[in-house]
Coordinates of C-alpha atoms and ligand atoms in Angstrom, one line a residue:
X28 CA -51.4 -17.7 27.1
X29 CA -52.2 -21.4 27.8
X30 CA -50.7 -24.6 26.6
X31 CA -53.0 -25.0 23.9
X32 CA -52.1 -21.8 22.3
X33 CA -48.5 -22.5 22.5
X34 CA -49.0 -26.2 21.2
X35 CA -50.9 -25.1 18.5
X36 CA -49.0 -22.6 17.3
X37 CA -45.6 -25.1 17.4
X38 CA -47.6 -26.9 15.1
X39 CA -48.0 -24.2 12.6
X40 CA -44.1 -23.4 12.5
X41 CA -42.7 -24.6 9.6
X42 CA -39.9 -27.0 10.0
X43 CA -36.6 -26.0 8.5
X44 CA -36.9 -28.3 5.6
X45 CA -40.2 -27.1 4.7
X46 CA -38.6 -23.5 5.0
X47 CA -35.8 -24.8 2.6
X48 CA -38.4 -25.8 0.1
X49 CA -40.0 -22.4 -0.4
X50 CA -39.3 -20.8 -3.6
X51 CA -37.9 -17.3 -2.3
X52 CA -35.0 -20.0 -0.3
X53 CA -34.3 -22.2 -2.9
X54 CA -33.7 -18.9 -5.1
X55 CA -31.3 -17.5 -2.2
X56 CA -29.8 -21.1 -2.3
X57 CA -28.7 -20.5 -5.9
X58 CA -27.3 -17.4 -5.3
X59 CA -25.5 -17.9 -1.9
X60 CA -23.3 -20.4 0.2
X61 CA -25.7 -23.4 1.2
X62 CA -24.6 -23.6 4.7
X63 CA -25.0 -19.5 5.3
X64 CA -28.6 -19.9 3.9
X65 CA -29.5 -23.0 6.0
X66 CA -27.8 -21.2 9.4
X67 CA -29.9 -18.4 8.8
X68 CA -32.9 -20.4 8.3
X69 CA -32.2 -22.5 11.5
X70 CA -32.0 -19.3 13.3
X71 CA -35.0 -17.7 12.2
X72 CA -37.1 -21.0 12.9
X73 CA -35.5 -21.0 16.3
X74 CA -36.0 -17.4 17.0
X75 CA -39.7 -17.8 16.1
X76 CA -40.3 -20.8 18.4
X77 CA -38.6 -18.9 21.2
X78 CA -41.2 -16.2 20.8
X79 CA -44.0 -18.8 20.8
X80 CA -42.4 -20.4 24.0
X81 CA -42.2 -17.2 25.5
X82 CA -45.7 -16.3 24.7
X83 CA -44.6 -12.8 24.1
X84 CA -46.8 -11.6 20.9
X85 CA -50.4 -11.8 21.6
X86 CA -51.4 -11.1 18.2
X87 CA -49.5 -14.8 16.9
X88 CA -52.7 -16.3 18.3
X89 CA -54.4 -16.6 15.1
X90 CA -51.2 -17.1 13.1
X91 CA -51.6 -19.7 9.9
X92 CA -49.0 -21.6 8.8
X93 CA -48.3 -19.3 5.6
X94 CA -48.0 -16.7 7.9
X95 CA -45.2 -18.2 10.3
X96 CA -43.5 -19.3 6.6
X97 CA -43.6 -15.8 5.4
X98 CA -42.0 -14.3 8.6
X99 CA -39.5 -17.0 8.6
X100 CA -38.5 -16.3 5.2
X101 CA -38.1 -12.8 5.8
X102 CA -36.0 -13.0 9.0
X103 CA -33.7 -15.6 6.9
X104 CA -33.2 -13.5 3.9
X105 CA -32.3 -10.4 6.3
X106 CA -29.9 -12.8 7.8
X107 CA -28.6 -13.9 4.8
X108 CA -27.8 -10.2 3.5
X109 CA -26.5 -9.1 6.5
X110 CA -24.1 -12.2 6.4
X111 CA -23.1 -12.2 2.7
X112 CA -22.4 -8.4 2.9
X113 CA -18.7 -7.4 3.2
X114 CA -17.2 -6.4 6.7
X115 CA -15.4 -3.7 4.5
X116 CA -17.4 -1.5 2.5
X117 CA -17.7 1.7 1.0
X118 CA -18.4 5.1 3.2
X119 CA -19.2 8.1 1.7
X120 CA -17.3 10.9 3.7
X121 CA -19.1 14.2 3.9
X122 CA -17.0 15.1 7.6
X123 CA -14.8 17.5 5.8
X124 CA -11.8 15.5 7.4
X125 CA -9.4 14.8 4.2
X126 CA -7.2 12.3 5.8
X127 CA -9.6 10.5 8.1
X128 CA -7.9 7.6 9.5
X129 CA -10.8 5.5 10.4
X130 CA -12.3 6.0 6.8
X131 CA -9.1 4.3 5.4
X132 CA -7.0 7.8 4.7
X133 CA -5.9 8.7 1.2
X134 CA -8.1 8.0 -1.8
X135 CA -5.8 6.6 -4.7
X136 CA -5.7 8.6 -8.1
X137 CA -6.8 7.1 -11.1
X138 CA -3.9 6.1 -12.6
X139 CA -2.5 4.6 -9.2
X140 CA -5.9 2.7 -9.1
X141 CA -5.4 1.4 -12.7
X142 CA -1.6 0.3 -11.5
X143 CA -3.3 -1.8 -8.6
X144 CA -5.7 -3.8 -10.9
X145 CA -3.0 -4.4 -13.7
X146 CA -0.8 -6.2 -10.8
X147 CA -3.9 -7.8 -8.8
X148 CA -5.3 -9.2 -11.8
X149 CA -1.6 -10.3 -13.9
X150 CA 1.7 -11.8 -13.3
X151 CA 4.1 -8.8 -13.1
X152 CA 7.8 -8.2 -12.7
X153 CA 7.7 -7.8 -9.1
X154 CA 11.4 -9.4 -8.6
X155 CA 12.4 -9.8 -12.2
X156 CA 14.7 -7.6 -13.9
X157 CA 13.1 -8.0 -17.9
X158 CA 16.3 -6.5 -19.3
X159 CA 18.9 -9.2 -17.8
X160 CA 16.0 -11.9 -16.7
X161 CA 18.0 -12.1 -13.7
X162 CA 16.6 -11.5 -10.1
X163 CA 15.3 -7.6 -9.6
X164 CA 14.1 -5.8 -6.3
X165 CA 10.8 -4.8 -6.1
X166 CA 11.9 -1.2 -4.8
X167 CA 14.2 -0.7 -7.5
X168 CA 11.6 1.7 -9.4
X169 CA 10.5 3.6 -5.4
X170 CA 14.0 4.1 -4.8
X171 CA 15.1 5.9 -7.9
X172 CA 11.5 7.8 -8.0
X173 CA 11.9 8.7 -4.4
X174 CA 15.9 9.8 -5.1
X175 CA 15.2 12.2 -7.8
X176 CA 11.9 13.5 -6.3
X177 CA 13.4 14.3 -2.7
X178 CA 17.2 14.5 -4.1
X179 CA 18.1 11.6 -1.3
X180 CA 21.0 9.2 -2.0
X181 CA 19.0 6.2 -1.5
X182 CA 15.5 5.2 -0.1
X183 CA 13.7 2.2 1.3
X184 CA 9.8 1.5 1.4
X185 CA 8.0 -0.6 4.3
X186 CA 4.4 -1.5 5.4
X187 CA 3.9 1.7 7.5
X188 CA 5.8 4.9 9.1
X189 CA 5.6 3.2 12.4
X190 CA 7.4 0.3 10.7
X191 CA 9.7 2.6 9.0
X192 CA 10.6 4.5 12.5
X193 CA 10.8 1.0 14.2
X194 CA 13.3 -0.4 11.4
X195 CA 15.4 2.9 11.3
X196 CA 15.9 2.9 15.3
X197 CA 16.4 -1.1 15.4
X198 CA 19.4 -0.7 12.5
X199 CA 20.8 2.3 14.1
X200 CA 20.4 2.1 17.4
X201 CA 20.2 -1.3 19.1
X202 CA 21.0 -1.6 22.4
X203 CA 22.3 2.0 22.6
X204 CA 20.8 5.4 23.4
X205 CA 18.8 7.7 21.3
X206 CA 18.4 11.2 22.3
X207 CA 14.9 12.8 21.9
X208 CA 13.1 16.0 23.0
X209 CA 10.3 15.6 25.7
X210 CA 8.3 17.8 23.7
X211 CA 8.5 15.3 20.6
X212 CA 7.1 12.0 22.5
X213 CA 4.4 12.0 20.2
X214 CA 1.4 9.7 20.4
X215 CA -0.3 9.0 17.1
X216 CA -3.8 7.2 17.2
X217 CA -4.2 3.4 17.3
X218 CA -1.3 3.4 20.1
X219 CA 1.6 4.6 18.0
X220 CA 3.8 6.1 20.7
X221 CA 7.7 7.1 20.3
X222 CA 8.5 5.7 23.6
X223 CA 7.0 2.5 22.8
X224 CA 8.4 2.3 19.4
X225 CA 11.6 2.9 20.7
X226 CA 11.5 0.1 23.5
X227 CA 10.3 -2.7 20.6
X228 CA 13.4 -1.5 18.5
X229 CA 15.8 -2.2 21.4
X230 CA 17.0 1.4 21.3
X231 CA 17.0 3.2 24.7
X232 CA 15.2 6.5 25.0
X233 CA 17.2 9.8 26.2
X234 CA 14.3 12.8 26.9
X235 CA 16.0 15.9 27.1
X236 CA 14.4 19.5 27.7
X237 CA 11.0 20.0 28.8
X238 CA 7.6 19.9 27.3
X239 CA 7.8 23.1 26.1
X240 CA 11.6 24.1 25.7
X241 CA 14.5 21.8 24.3
X242 CA 17.5 23.9 23.8
X243 CA 20.7 22.5 21.5
X244 CA 22.9 22.6 24.6
X245 CA 20.1 19.9 26.2
X246 CA 21.4 17.5 23.7
X247 CA 25.0 18.5 23.6
X248 CA 24.9 17.3 27.4
X249 CA 22.6 13.9 27.0
X250 CA 25.5 12.7 24.4
X251 CA 27.5 10.3 25.9
X252 CA 29.7 6.7 25.2
X253 CA 26.1 5.1 24.6
X254 CA 24.5 7.4 22.4
X255 CA 23.8 6.3 18.6
X256 CA 21.4 8.8 17.5
X257 CA 19.9 12.3 17.7
X258 CA 15.8 12.2 16.7
X259 CA 13.8 14.7 15.7
X260 CA 9.9 14.2 15.7
X261 CA 7.7 16.3 13.8
X262 CA 4.6 17.1 16.1
X263 CA 2.2 16.4 13.4
X264 CA -1.1 15.9 15.5
X265 CA -0.4 19.0 18.0
X266 CA 1.2 22.0 18.5
X267 CA 3.2 23.5 21.5
X268 CA 2.5 27.2 21.4
X269 CA 3.7 30.4 23.6
X270 CA 6.9 29.9 25.5
X271 CA 8.4 27.5 23.3
X272 CA 11.9 26.6 22.1
X273 CA 12.3 23.6 19.6
X274 CA 15.8 22.7 18.4
X275 CA 15.5 22.4 14.7
X276 CA 16.3 19.6 12.2
X277 CA 19.4 22.1 11.0
X278 CA 20.5 22.5 14.6
X279 CA 20.6 18.9 15.2
X280 CA 22.5 18.1 12.2
X281 CA 25.1 20.7 13.4
X282 CA 25.3 18.5 16.9
X283 CA 25.4 15.7 15.3
X284 CA 28.2 16.9 12.9
X285 CA 30.3 18.1 16.3
X286 CA 29.8 14.4 17.7
X287 CA 29.7 12.3 14.4
X288 CA 26.2 11.1 15.3
X289 CA 23.4 10.2 12.6
X290 CA 20.2 12.8 12.8
X291 CA 17.0 11.3 12.0
X292 CA 13.8 13.3 11.2
X293 CA 10.3 11.6 11.8
X294 CA 8.4 13.4 9.7
X295 CA 4.8 12.0 10.1
X296 CA 3.1 13.1 7.4
X297 CA 5.8 14.1 4.7
X298 CA 4.9 15.8 1.7
X299 CA 6.7 16.8 -1.6
X300 CA 4.7 19.7 -2.7
X301 CA 4.2 23.3 -0.6
X302 CA 0.8 23.8 -0.5
X303 CA 0.8 27.2 1.6
X304 CA -0.1 29.1 -1.5
X305 CA -3.6 27.7 -1.4
X306 CA -4.0 28.6 2.5
X307 CA -2.5 25.6 4.2
X308 CA 0.3 26.1 6.7
X309 CA 3.5 26.5 6.0
X310 CA 5.6 23.5 6.3
X311 CA 8.7 21.9 5.3
X312 CA 8.4 19.6 2.4
X313 CA 10.5 16.5 2.6
X314 CA 13.0 18.0 0.4
X315 CA 13.8 20.8 2.5
X316 CA 14.0 18.7 5.7
X317 CA 16.5 16.4 3.7
X318 CA 18.0 19.8 2.5
X319 CA 19.1 20.3 6.4
X320 CA 21.4 17.3 6.5
X321 CA 19.8 14.6 8.3
X322 CA 20.8 11.3 7.4
X323 CA 17.3 9.5 7.9
X324 CA 13.7 11.1 7.1
X325 CA 10.6 8.7 7.5
X326 CA 7.1 9.7 6.2
X327 CA 4.0 8.1 5.8
X328 CA 2.9 7.3 2.2
X329 CA -1.3 7.6 2.8
X330 CA -1.2 11.0 4.5
X331 CA -0.6 14.1 2.9
X332 CA 1.3 12.2 0.1
X333 CA -1.8 11.0 -0.9
X334 CA -0.9 7.2 -1.6
X335 CA -1.3 4.0 -0.3
X336 CA -0.2 2.9 3.2
X337 CA 3.5 2.7 3.5
X338 CA 6.2 4.1 5.3
X339 CA 9.1 5.7 3.5
X340 CA 12.4 6.2 4.4
X341 CA 14.8 8.6 2.9
X342 CA 18.6 9.5 3.3
X343 CA 21.9 8.5 3.2
X344 CA 22.9 5.2 1.5
X345 CA 25.1 4.1 4.4
X346 CA 21.9 3.9 6.5
X347 CA 19.6 2.6 4.1
X348 CA 21.8 -0.1 2.7
X349 CA 22.1 -1.2 6.5
X350 CA 18.2 -1.1 7.2
X351 CA 18.0 -3.5 3.8
X352 CA 20.3 -6.1 5.0
X353 CA 18.2 -5.9 8.5
X354 CA 15.8 -9.1 8.8
X355 CA 12.8 -6.8 9.8
X356 CA 12.9 -5.3 6.2
X357 CA 11.4 -8.9 5.2
X358 CA 9.1 -8.9 7.7
X359 CA 7.6 -5.4 6.8
X360 CA 7.9 -5.5 3.5
X361 CA 5.1 -4.1 1.0
X362 CA 3.0 -6.2 -1.0
X363 CA 2.9 -5.4 -5.1
X364 CA -0.2 -3.6 -4.9
X365 CA 1.4 -1.2 -2.6
X366 CA 4.5 -1.0 -4.9
X367 CA 2.1 -0.5 -7.8
X368 CA -0.2 2.5 -6.1
X369 CA 2.8 4.0 -4.6
X370 CA 4.8 3.9 -7.8
X371 CA 1.8 5.3 -9.7
X372 CA 1.2 8.2 -6.8
X373 CA 5.1 9.2 -7.2
X374 CA 5.0 9.6 -10.8
X375 CA 2.4 12.1 -10.7
X376 CA 4.7 14.2 -8.6
X377 CA 7.0 14.3 -11.5
X378 CA 4.5 17.1 -12.8
X379 CA 4.0 18.7 -9.3
X380 CA 0.8 21.0 -10.7
X381 CA -0.8 17.7 -12.1
X382 CA 0.0 16.0 -8.8
X383 CA -2.5 18.6 -7.3
X384 CA -5.2 18.0 -10.1
X385 CA -4.7 14.0 -9.8
X386 CA -4.1 13.1 -6.4
X387 CA -7.5 13.2 -4.5
X388 CA -6.2 14.2 -1.0
X389 CA -4.1 17.3 -3.0
X390 CA -7.1 18.3 -4.9
X391 CA -9.4 18.0 -1.9
X392 CA -7.2 20.0 0.1
X393 CA -6.5 23.1 -2.4
X394 CA -10.5 23.0 -3.9
X395 CA -11.2 26.4 -4.7
X396 CA -13.5 28.0 -2.2
X397 CA -15.8 29.3 -5.2
X398 CA -15.9 26.1 -6.4
X399 CA -17.2 24.7 -3.1
X400 CA -19.8 27.2 -2.8
X401 CA -21.3 26.4 -6.3
X402 CA -20.9 22.8 -5.6
X403 CA -22.7 23.2 -2.1
X404 CA -25.9 25.2 -3.7
X405 CA -26.0 22.3 -6.4
X406 CA -26.0 19.6 -3.8
X407 CA -28.8 21.5 -1.9
X408 CA -30.9 21.5 -4.8
X409 CA -30.5 18.1 -5.7
X410 CA -31.4 17.3 -1.9
X411 CA -34.3 19.5 -2.2
X412 CA -35.7 17.6 -5.3
X413 CA -35.1 14.2 -4.0
X414 CA -36.1 14.3 -0.3
X415 CA -38.7 17.3 -0.6
X416 CA -38.6 20.2 1.6
X417 CA -41.6 18.9 3.8
X418 CA -39.4 16.1 5.4
X419 CA -36.3 18.3 6.3
X420 CA -34.5 21.9 5.6
X421 CA -31.2 22.0 3.7
X422 CA -29.0 25.3 4.2
X423 CA -25.8 26.0 2.4
X424 CA -23.5 27.6 5.0
X425 CA -19.8 28.4 5.9
X426 CA -18.0 25.6 7.5
X427 CA -14.6 24.4 8.4
X428 CA -13.1 21.1 6.9
X429 CA -9.7 19.5 8.6
X430 CA -6.6 17.9 7.2
X431 CA -6.9 15.2 9.7
X432 CA -4.5 11.8 9.6
X433 CA -2.9 13.6 12.5
X434 CA -1.7 16.3 9.9
X435 CA -1.6 20.1 10.3
X436 CA -4.0 20.1 13.3
X437 CA -4.2 24.0 13.5
X438 CA -5.3 24.5 10.0
X439 CA -8.7 25.3 9.5
X440 CA -9.9 25.0 6.0
X441 CA -12.8 27.4 4.9
X442 CA -15.2 25.4 3.1
X443 CA -19.1 25.2 2.3
X444 CA -21.2 22.7 3.7
X445 CA -25.0 21.5 3.5
X446 CA -26.5 21.9 6.7
X447 CA -29.6 19.5 7.1
X448 CA -32.6 19.7 9.7
X449 CA -34.7 16.7 9.6
X450 CA -38.5 16.8 10.5
X451 CA -39.7 14.3 13.3
X452 CA -36.1 12.8 13.9
X453 CA -33.0 14.3 15.4
X454 CA -30.0 15.0 13.9
X455 CA -28.0 12.5 15.6
X456 CA -30.5 10.0 14.9
X457 CA -30.4 10.6 11.3
X458 CA -26.3 10.6 11.1
X459 CA -26.6 7.2 12.7
X460 CA -29.2 5.9 10.6
X461 CA -26.8 7.2 7.7
X462 CA -23.8 5.3 9.1
X463 CA -25.6 2.0 9.1
X464 CA -27.1 2.5 5.7
X465 CA -25.5 1.2 2.2
X466 CA -23.4 2.9 1.6
X467 CA -22.8 4.1 4.9
X468 CA -22.7 8.2 4.8
X469 CA -20.5 9.6 7.6
X470 CA -21.4 13.4 8.7
X471 CA -21.1 15.7 11.4
X472 CA -23.7 16.8 14.0
X473 CA -23.5 20.3 14.7
X474 CA -26.3 22.7 16.7
X475 CA -29.0 19.4 16.1
X476 CA -28.5 19.6 12.4
X477 CA -26.3 17.1 10.3
X478 CA -23.6 18.8 8.2
X479 CA -22.3 17.5 4.9
X480 CA -18.9 19.0 4.0
X481 CA -18.5 19.4 0.2
X482 CA -14.7 19.5 0.2
X483 CA -14.8 15.3 0.9
X484 CA -17.9 14.4 -1.1
X485 CA -17.4 14.2 -4.9
X486 CA -20.3 14.9 -7.5
X487 CA -21.1 11.5 -8.2
X488 CA -21.9 10.8 -4.7
X489 CA -24.8 13.8 -4.1
X490 CA -27.5 11.2 -5.4
X491 CA -26.2 8.4 -3.3
X492 CA -26.6 10.5 -0.2
X493 CA -29.8 12.2 -1.3
X494 CA -31.3 8.5 -1.7
X495 CA -29.5 7.6 1.8
X496 CA -31.1 10.5 3.6
X497 CA -34.4 9.7 2.1
X498 CA -34.4 6.2 3.1
X499 CA -34.3 7.1 6.7
X500 CA -36.8 10.1 6.3
X501 CA -39.4 8.3 4.6
Ligands
LIG610 C1 1.5 9.0 11.2 C2 2.7 9.3 12.3 C3 3.4 8.1 12.3 C4 2.9 6.7 12.0 O1 2.8 6.7 10.5 P1 1.6 5.4 10.1 O2 2.2 5.4 8.6 O3 0.5 5.9 10.6 O4 2.5 4.0 10.8 C5 4.8 8.2 12.8 N1 5.1 9.4 13.1 C6 4.7 10.3 13.3 C7 5.3 11.7 13.6 C8 3.2 10.7 12.4 O5 2.6 11.6 12.5

């Protein structure tokens, strides 16, 4: 490359102003913010100039002005598309992990979504009692629904379960000691760790027992002047099996009565309907745990309950009243859209059978195996017809889904999957390309095949997935 070439090429390169006058760019300017388009054009021109100066591309030698203009506009258009695209966007979950924390956990029911829409678009009586015209509580409907569904004396809802645990500890045990079994010092993804939440709350952690065994007497021996509470944490995302002994909530309640100490149970993923008849592990419902007599129970809104992100606290009025007065409650309160979604979700539970068919999380978890098989066959046929047999092979197979969200870690749910073996590209590359697509599709790679689990895919997504795969394999 010589200087002449570089100079000649630079003369051919359109200026930013020239590009901005191009018809395609003026169209972009009508649709998108001016600053975004200008920035994209500047960057595209600068990029092209850099390439010329680096003499990187030999075939550029004879490029004409229109060719440069075309390339710059193409690059700018791609950059504009990237920058106006929202960062948070739809993902199709074909992983079979029903409560996928990275993918936003629970999907809301139709009713919950409608309720969110209404309060998002309109004024509402969030903190107004329409009967009296006086100030009302944003929690009032949630409190009465939670009390009637769980049998608790009172309830409170905060931002998430981590906040619920923090608030409960800070209210009932600040500056004093809380006794927990060494087998229950849970870490949830995203750095929620019981010892750290405890430290934040101002309560002091007293560990008792060993990882695999904690006896009631271990708690009794640790109780002293400074003890404020006995805490039971559901080991929601792991299991200790083999030579084990856990002190149950009801045993803790007994000890609590002996020593006049409150007992709290952090359930993590609490749920209101028993799903064991659908082959899920038998775990106690919130109602059953409350029946054992603890003073405070906390659980998440967006785990097995299948609602919005929230932390639900149910239990004795004495403690809940105190929590409501804690200034921390204001800092971790829920917004109106969460109130709306949670109220609608809880209303579904007034008819438990309907809840199972209406709440997406429950519907996916209890989906009939035969239905999954049938859907897998339909999906495989559709994939074949859209993509064509030459580009990939599609096989319906047995698979295993997971509950996810740190709940029921040992539950393997038999499912039906479609395994895609792409031609000329590895399953890993197909997986990565689908993840970057629009909409993004998330699948699992197994034995160099991309596995798509029907449990978390809905019928309306078949075509979108097929087109996304076709885009990659074309
Ligand atoms: C998931 C979980 C939490 C945290 O709940 P978030 O709603 O995610 O804040 C706390 N404790 C246990 C036992 C959990 O399983």
